[in-house]
CSV table of C-alpha atoms in Angstrom, one decimal:
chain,number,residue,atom,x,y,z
V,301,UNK,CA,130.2,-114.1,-141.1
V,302,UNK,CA,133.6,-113.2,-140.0
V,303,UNK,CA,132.4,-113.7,-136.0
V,304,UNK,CA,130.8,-117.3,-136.8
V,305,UNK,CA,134.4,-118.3,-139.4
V,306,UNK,CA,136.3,-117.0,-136.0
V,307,UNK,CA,134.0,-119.5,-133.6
V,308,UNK,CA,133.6,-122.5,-136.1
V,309,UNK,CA,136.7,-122.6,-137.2
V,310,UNK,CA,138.3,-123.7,-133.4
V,311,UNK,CA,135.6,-125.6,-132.6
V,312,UNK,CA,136.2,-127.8,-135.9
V,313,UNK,CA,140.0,-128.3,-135.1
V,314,UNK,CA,139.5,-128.9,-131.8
V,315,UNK,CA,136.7,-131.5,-132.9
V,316,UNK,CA,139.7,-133.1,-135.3
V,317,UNK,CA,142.1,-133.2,-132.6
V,318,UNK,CA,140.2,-134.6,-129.8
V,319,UNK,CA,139.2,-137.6,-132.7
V,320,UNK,CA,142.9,-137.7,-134.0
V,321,UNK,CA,144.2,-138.3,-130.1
V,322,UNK,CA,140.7,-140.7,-129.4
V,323,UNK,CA,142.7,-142.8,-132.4
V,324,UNK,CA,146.2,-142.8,-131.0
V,325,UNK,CA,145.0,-143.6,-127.6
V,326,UNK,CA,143.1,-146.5,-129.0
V,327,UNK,CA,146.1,-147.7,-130.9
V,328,UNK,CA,148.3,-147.6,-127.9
V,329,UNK,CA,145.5,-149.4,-125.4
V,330,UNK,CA,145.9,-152.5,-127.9
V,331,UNK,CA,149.5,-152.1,-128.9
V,332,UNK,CA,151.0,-151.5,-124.9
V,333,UNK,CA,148.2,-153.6,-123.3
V,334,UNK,CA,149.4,-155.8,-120.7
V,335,UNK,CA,148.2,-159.3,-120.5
V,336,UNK,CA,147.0,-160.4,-117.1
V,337,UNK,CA,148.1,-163.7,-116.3
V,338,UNK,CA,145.1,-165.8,-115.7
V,339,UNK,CA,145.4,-167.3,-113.0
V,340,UNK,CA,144.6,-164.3,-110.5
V,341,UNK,CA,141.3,-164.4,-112.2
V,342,UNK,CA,141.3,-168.5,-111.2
V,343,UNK,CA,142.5,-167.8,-107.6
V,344,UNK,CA,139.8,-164.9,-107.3
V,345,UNK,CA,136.7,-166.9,-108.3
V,346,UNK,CA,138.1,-169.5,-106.0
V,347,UNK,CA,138.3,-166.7,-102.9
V,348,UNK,CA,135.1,-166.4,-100.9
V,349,UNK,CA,134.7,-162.9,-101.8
V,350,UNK,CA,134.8,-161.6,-98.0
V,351,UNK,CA,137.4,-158.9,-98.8
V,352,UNK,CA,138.1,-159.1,-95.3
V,353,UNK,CA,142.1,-158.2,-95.4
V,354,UNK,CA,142.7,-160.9,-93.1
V,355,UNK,CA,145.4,-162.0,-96.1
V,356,UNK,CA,147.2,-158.9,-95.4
V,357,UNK,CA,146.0,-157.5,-98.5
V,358,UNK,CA,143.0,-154.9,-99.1
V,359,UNK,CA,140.8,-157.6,-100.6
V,360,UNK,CA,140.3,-160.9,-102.7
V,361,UNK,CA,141.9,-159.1,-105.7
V,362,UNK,CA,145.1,-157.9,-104.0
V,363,UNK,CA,145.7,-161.5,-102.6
V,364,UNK,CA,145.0,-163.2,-106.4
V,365,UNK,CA,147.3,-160.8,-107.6
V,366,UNK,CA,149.8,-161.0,-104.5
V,367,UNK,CA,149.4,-165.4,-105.0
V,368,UNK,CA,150.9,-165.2,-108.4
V,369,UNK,CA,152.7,-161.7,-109.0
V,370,UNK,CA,154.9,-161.9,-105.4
V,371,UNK,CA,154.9,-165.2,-104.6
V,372,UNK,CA,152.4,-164.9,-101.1
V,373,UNK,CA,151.6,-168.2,-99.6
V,374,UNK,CA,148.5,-170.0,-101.0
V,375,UNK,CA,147.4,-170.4,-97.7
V,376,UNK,CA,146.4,-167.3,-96.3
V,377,UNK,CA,142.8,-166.4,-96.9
V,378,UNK,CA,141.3,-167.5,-93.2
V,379,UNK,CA,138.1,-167.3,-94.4
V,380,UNK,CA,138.4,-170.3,-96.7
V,381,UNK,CA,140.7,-172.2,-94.8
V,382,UNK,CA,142.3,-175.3,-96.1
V,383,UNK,CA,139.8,-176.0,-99.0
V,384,UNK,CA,140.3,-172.6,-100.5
V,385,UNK,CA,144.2,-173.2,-100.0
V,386,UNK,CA,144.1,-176.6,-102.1
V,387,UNK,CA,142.4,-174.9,-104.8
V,388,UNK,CA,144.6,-172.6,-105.2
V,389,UNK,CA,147.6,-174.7,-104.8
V,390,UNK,CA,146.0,-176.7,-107.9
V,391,UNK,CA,146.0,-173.4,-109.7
V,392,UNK,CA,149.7,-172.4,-108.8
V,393,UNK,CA,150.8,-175.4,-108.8
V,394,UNK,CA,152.6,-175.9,-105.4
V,395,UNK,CA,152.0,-177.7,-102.1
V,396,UNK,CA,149.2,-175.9,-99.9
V,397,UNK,CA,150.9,-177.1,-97.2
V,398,UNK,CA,149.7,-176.7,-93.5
V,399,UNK,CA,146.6,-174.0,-92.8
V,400,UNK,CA,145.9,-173.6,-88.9
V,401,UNK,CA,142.7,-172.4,-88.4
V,402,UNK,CA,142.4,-169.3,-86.2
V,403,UNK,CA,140.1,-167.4,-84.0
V,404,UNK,CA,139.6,-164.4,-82.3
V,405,UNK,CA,139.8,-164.1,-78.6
V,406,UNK,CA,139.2,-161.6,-75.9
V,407,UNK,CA,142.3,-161.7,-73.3
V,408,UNK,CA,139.5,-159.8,-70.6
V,409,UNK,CA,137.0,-160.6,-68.4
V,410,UNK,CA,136.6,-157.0,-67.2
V,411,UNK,CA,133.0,-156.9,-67.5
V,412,UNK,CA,130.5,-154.0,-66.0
V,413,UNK,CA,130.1,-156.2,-62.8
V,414,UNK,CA,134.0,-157.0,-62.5
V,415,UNK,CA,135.6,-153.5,-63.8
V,416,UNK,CA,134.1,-149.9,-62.2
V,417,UNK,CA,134.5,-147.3,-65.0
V,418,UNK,CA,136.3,-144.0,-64.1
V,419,UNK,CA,134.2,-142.0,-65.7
V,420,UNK,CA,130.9,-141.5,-67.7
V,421,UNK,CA,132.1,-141.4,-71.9
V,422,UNK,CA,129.3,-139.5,-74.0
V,423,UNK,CA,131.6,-139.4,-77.3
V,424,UNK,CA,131.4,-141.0,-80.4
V,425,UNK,CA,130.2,-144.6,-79.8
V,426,UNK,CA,134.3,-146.2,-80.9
V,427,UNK,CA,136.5,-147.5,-78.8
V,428,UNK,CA,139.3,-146.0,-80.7
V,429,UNK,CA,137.8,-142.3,-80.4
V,430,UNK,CA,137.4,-143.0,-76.6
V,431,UNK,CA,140.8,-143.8,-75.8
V,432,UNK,CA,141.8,-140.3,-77.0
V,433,UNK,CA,140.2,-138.8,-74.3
V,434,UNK,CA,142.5,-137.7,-71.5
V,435,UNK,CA,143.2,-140.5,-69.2
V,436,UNK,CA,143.3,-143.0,-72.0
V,437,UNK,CA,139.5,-144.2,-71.7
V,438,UNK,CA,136.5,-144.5,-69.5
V,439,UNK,CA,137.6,-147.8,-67.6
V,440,UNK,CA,139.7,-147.8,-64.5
V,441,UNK,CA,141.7,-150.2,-65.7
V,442,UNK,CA,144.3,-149.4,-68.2
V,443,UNK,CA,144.7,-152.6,-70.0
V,444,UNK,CA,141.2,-153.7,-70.2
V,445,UNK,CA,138.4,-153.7,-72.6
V,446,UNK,CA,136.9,-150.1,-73.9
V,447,UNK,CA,133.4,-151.9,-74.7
V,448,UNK,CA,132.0,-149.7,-77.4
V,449,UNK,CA,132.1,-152.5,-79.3
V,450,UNK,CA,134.3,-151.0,-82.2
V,451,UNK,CA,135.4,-154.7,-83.2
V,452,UNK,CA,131.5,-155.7,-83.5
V,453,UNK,CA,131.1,-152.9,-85.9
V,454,UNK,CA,134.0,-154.9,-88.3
V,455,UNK,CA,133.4,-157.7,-88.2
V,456,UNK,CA,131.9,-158.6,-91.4
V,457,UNK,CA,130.7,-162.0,-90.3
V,458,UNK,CA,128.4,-161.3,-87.6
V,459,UNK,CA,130.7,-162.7,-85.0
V,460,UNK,CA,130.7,-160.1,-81.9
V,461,UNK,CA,128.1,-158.7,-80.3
V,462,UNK,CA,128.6,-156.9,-76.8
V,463,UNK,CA,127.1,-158.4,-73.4
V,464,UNK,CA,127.2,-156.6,-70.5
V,465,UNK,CA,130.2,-154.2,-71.9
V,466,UNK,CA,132.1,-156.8,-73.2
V,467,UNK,CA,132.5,-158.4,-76.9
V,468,UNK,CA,131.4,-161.6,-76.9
V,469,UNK,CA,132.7,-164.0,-79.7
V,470,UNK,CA,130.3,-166.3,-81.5
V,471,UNK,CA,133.3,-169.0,-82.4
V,472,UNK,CA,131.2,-171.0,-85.2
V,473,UNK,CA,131.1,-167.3,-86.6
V,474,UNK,CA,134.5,-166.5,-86.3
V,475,UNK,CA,137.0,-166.7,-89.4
V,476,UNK,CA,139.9,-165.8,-87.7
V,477,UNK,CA,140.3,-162.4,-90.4
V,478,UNK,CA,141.8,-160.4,-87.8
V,479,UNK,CA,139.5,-157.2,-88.4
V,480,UNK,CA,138.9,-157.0,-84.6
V,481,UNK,CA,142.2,-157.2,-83.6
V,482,UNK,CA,143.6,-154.3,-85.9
V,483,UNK,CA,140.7,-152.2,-84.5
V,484,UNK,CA,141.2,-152.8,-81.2
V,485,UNK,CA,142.9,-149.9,-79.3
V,486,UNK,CA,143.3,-151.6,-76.6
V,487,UNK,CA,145.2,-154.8,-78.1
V,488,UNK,CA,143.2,-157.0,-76.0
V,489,UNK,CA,141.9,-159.3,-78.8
V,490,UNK,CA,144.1,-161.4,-80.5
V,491,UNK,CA,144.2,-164.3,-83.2
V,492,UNK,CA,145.0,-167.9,-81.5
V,493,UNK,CA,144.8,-171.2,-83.0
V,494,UNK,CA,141.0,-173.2,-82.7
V,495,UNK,CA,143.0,-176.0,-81.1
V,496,UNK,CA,144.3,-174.0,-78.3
V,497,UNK,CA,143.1,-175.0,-75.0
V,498,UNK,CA,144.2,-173.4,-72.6
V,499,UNK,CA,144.2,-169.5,-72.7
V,500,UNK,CA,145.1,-166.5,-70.0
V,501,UNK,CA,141.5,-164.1,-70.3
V,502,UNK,CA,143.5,-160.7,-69.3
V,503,UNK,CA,145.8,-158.3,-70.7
V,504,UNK,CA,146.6,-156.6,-67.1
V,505,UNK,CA,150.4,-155.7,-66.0
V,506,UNK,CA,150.1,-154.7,-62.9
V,507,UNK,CA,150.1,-157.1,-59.4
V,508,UNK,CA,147.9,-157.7,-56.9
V,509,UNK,CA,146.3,-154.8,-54.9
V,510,UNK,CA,147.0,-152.8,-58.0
V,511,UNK,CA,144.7,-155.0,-60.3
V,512,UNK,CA,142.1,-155.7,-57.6
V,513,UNK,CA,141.8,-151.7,-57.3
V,514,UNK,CA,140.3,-152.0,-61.1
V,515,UNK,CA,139.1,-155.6,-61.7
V,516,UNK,CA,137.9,-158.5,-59.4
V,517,UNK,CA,138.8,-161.0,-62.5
V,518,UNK,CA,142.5,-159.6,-64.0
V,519,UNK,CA,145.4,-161.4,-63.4
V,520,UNK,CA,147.4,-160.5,-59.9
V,521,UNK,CA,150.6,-161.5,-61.8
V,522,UNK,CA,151.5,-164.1,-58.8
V,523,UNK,CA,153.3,-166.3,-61.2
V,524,UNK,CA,152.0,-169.4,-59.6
V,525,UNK,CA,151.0,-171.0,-62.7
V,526,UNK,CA,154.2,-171.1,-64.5
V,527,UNK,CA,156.1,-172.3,-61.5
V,528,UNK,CA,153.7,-175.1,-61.5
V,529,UNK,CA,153.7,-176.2,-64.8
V,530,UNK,CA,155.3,-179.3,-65.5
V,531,UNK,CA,156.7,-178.4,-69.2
V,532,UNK,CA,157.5,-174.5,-68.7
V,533,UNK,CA,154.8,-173.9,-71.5
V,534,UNK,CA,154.2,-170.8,-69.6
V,535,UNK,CA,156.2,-167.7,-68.8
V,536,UNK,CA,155.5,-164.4,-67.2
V,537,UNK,CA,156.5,-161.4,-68.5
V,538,UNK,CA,156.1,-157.9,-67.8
V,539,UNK,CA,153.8,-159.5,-64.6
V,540,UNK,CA,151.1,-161.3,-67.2
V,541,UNK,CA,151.6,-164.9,-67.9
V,542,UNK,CA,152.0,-166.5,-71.5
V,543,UNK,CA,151.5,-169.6,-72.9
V,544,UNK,CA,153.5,-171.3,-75.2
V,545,UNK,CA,151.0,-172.9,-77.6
V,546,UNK,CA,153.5,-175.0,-79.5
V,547,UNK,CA,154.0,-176.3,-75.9
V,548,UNK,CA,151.2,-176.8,-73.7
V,549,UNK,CA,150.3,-180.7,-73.0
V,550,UNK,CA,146.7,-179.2,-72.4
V,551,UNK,CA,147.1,-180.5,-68.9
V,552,UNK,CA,144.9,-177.9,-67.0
V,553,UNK,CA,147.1,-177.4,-63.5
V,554,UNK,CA,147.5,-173.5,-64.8
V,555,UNK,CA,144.0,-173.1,-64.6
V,556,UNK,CA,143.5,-175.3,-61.7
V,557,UNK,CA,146.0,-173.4,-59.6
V,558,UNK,CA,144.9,-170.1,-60.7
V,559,UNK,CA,144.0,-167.6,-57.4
V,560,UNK,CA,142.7,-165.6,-60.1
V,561,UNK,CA,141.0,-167.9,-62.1
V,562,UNK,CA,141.7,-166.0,-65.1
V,563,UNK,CA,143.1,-168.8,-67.3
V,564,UNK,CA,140.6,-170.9,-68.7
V,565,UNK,CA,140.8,-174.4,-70.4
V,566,UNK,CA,138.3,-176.5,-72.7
V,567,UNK,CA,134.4,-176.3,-72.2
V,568,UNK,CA,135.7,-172.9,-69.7
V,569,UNK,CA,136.5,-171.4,-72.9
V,570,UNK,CA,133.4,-171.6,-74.3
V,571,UNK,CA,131.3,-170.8,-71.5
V,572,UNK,CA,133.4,-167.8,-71.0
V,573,UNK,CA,132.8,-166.2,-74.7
V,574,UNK,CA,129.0,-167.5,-74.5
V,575,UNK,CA,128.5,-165.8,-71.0
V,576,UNK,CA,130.9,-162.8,-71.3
């Protein structure tokens, strides 16, 4: 008797307490609960659900909550666009205001038939795990392309598949999230406006000989097409030119006057993404 009075008897109190703090912690849940405004639960059935990040959050909750809790911009989620934006401005309400729709482009046209790789990679199929191998990764040219397709395998919309070593980007696909572009090692795709015409296809810094060594399609850096433009939309800098967006009349003597033919404009555009 005295062994089972020793074994009971903490088992019992232990029993008591854990119901006793089971209680208290109840209480408290009710008494200290904090009300969730609910309007992030409004803006959150309004999102599309993608949880693509493209907001800058880590999904469609952190943005509801980030919409009314710090003030973000109502017009962020790419994936919705301007409709989403208006609903949510309706919610908060405020002014949507503007929403540019954006898409993801490849600034390279260093294909398998234009770029000779260095050396034969037989790593982990990621373009991020390649570029740690010594050298910086398996194509000749420094600035180009890795083409293991790490930004198909993130897209969550189905928008890039890989043709002949290089993404290729479905634009009726694209969203414009960004999930490519923060994956890509190699910082050669970027987010531009759907309205921009008239775009360089190479991420290259180095000049003539140089760039032909790697690539028979980069950018020689010759500067002819921003001497020639008549409303300086276009500068060059570190060798590569840039266009001004917010400036470019959509003219098309860039691209005409291109040695390299490496800046593209209009129906080029597409045919360039569709053909890789």
């Amino acid at each position: 008797m005295n062994i089972m009075h020793v074994v009971i008897t903490p088992l019992a109190l232990m029993g008591i307490m854990g119901g006793v703090f089971g209680v208290l912690l109840a209480i408290a849940s009710i008494v200290f609960k904090v009300q969730q405004d609910e309007r992030i639960g409004l803006i959150r059935a309004a999102l599309p659900g993608a949880n693509c990040g493209g907001c800058g959050y880590p999904g469609c909750d952190g943005y509801a909550s980030g919409v009314v809790n710090d003030g973000v911009p109502v017009n962020k989620c790419s994936v919705g666009g301007s409709p989403v934006a208006q609903k949510i401005a309706e919610i908060m309400g405020v002014e949507a205001g503007a929403s540019v729709p954006l898409r993801a482009f490849l600034r390279c046209k260093g294909d398998k038939d234009c770029a000779p790789r260095k050396l034969v990679y037989d790593g982990i199929s990621d373009c991020r795990s390649a570029v740690t191998i010594p050298g910086g990764s398996p194509q000749a040219c420094p600035f180009g392309c890795v083409g293991l397709g790490t930004c198909a395998s993130v897209c969550n919309f189905g928008a890039i598949k890989l043709v002949n070593g290089l993404p290729e980007i479905d634009i009726t696909k694209c969203t414009g999230c960004g999930a490519c572009v923060r994956n890509c090692p190699k910082a050669v795709l970027e987010l531009l406006p759907k309205a921009a015409a008239v775009i360089v296809a190479c991420n290259s810094h180095w000049r003539g000989p140089a760039v032909r060594s790697v690539c028979s399609a980069g950018c020689i850096g010759c500067g002819v097409c921003s001497k020639i433009c008549p409303v300086q939309a276009i500068n060059m800098e570190n060798n590569l030119a840039v266009i001004d967006q917010t400036k470019c009349i959509k003219c098309g003597k860039c691209a005409e006057k291109c040695p390299a033919k490496c800046i593209k404009t209009g129906q080029a555009l597409e045919q360039l993404e569709k053909s890789a």
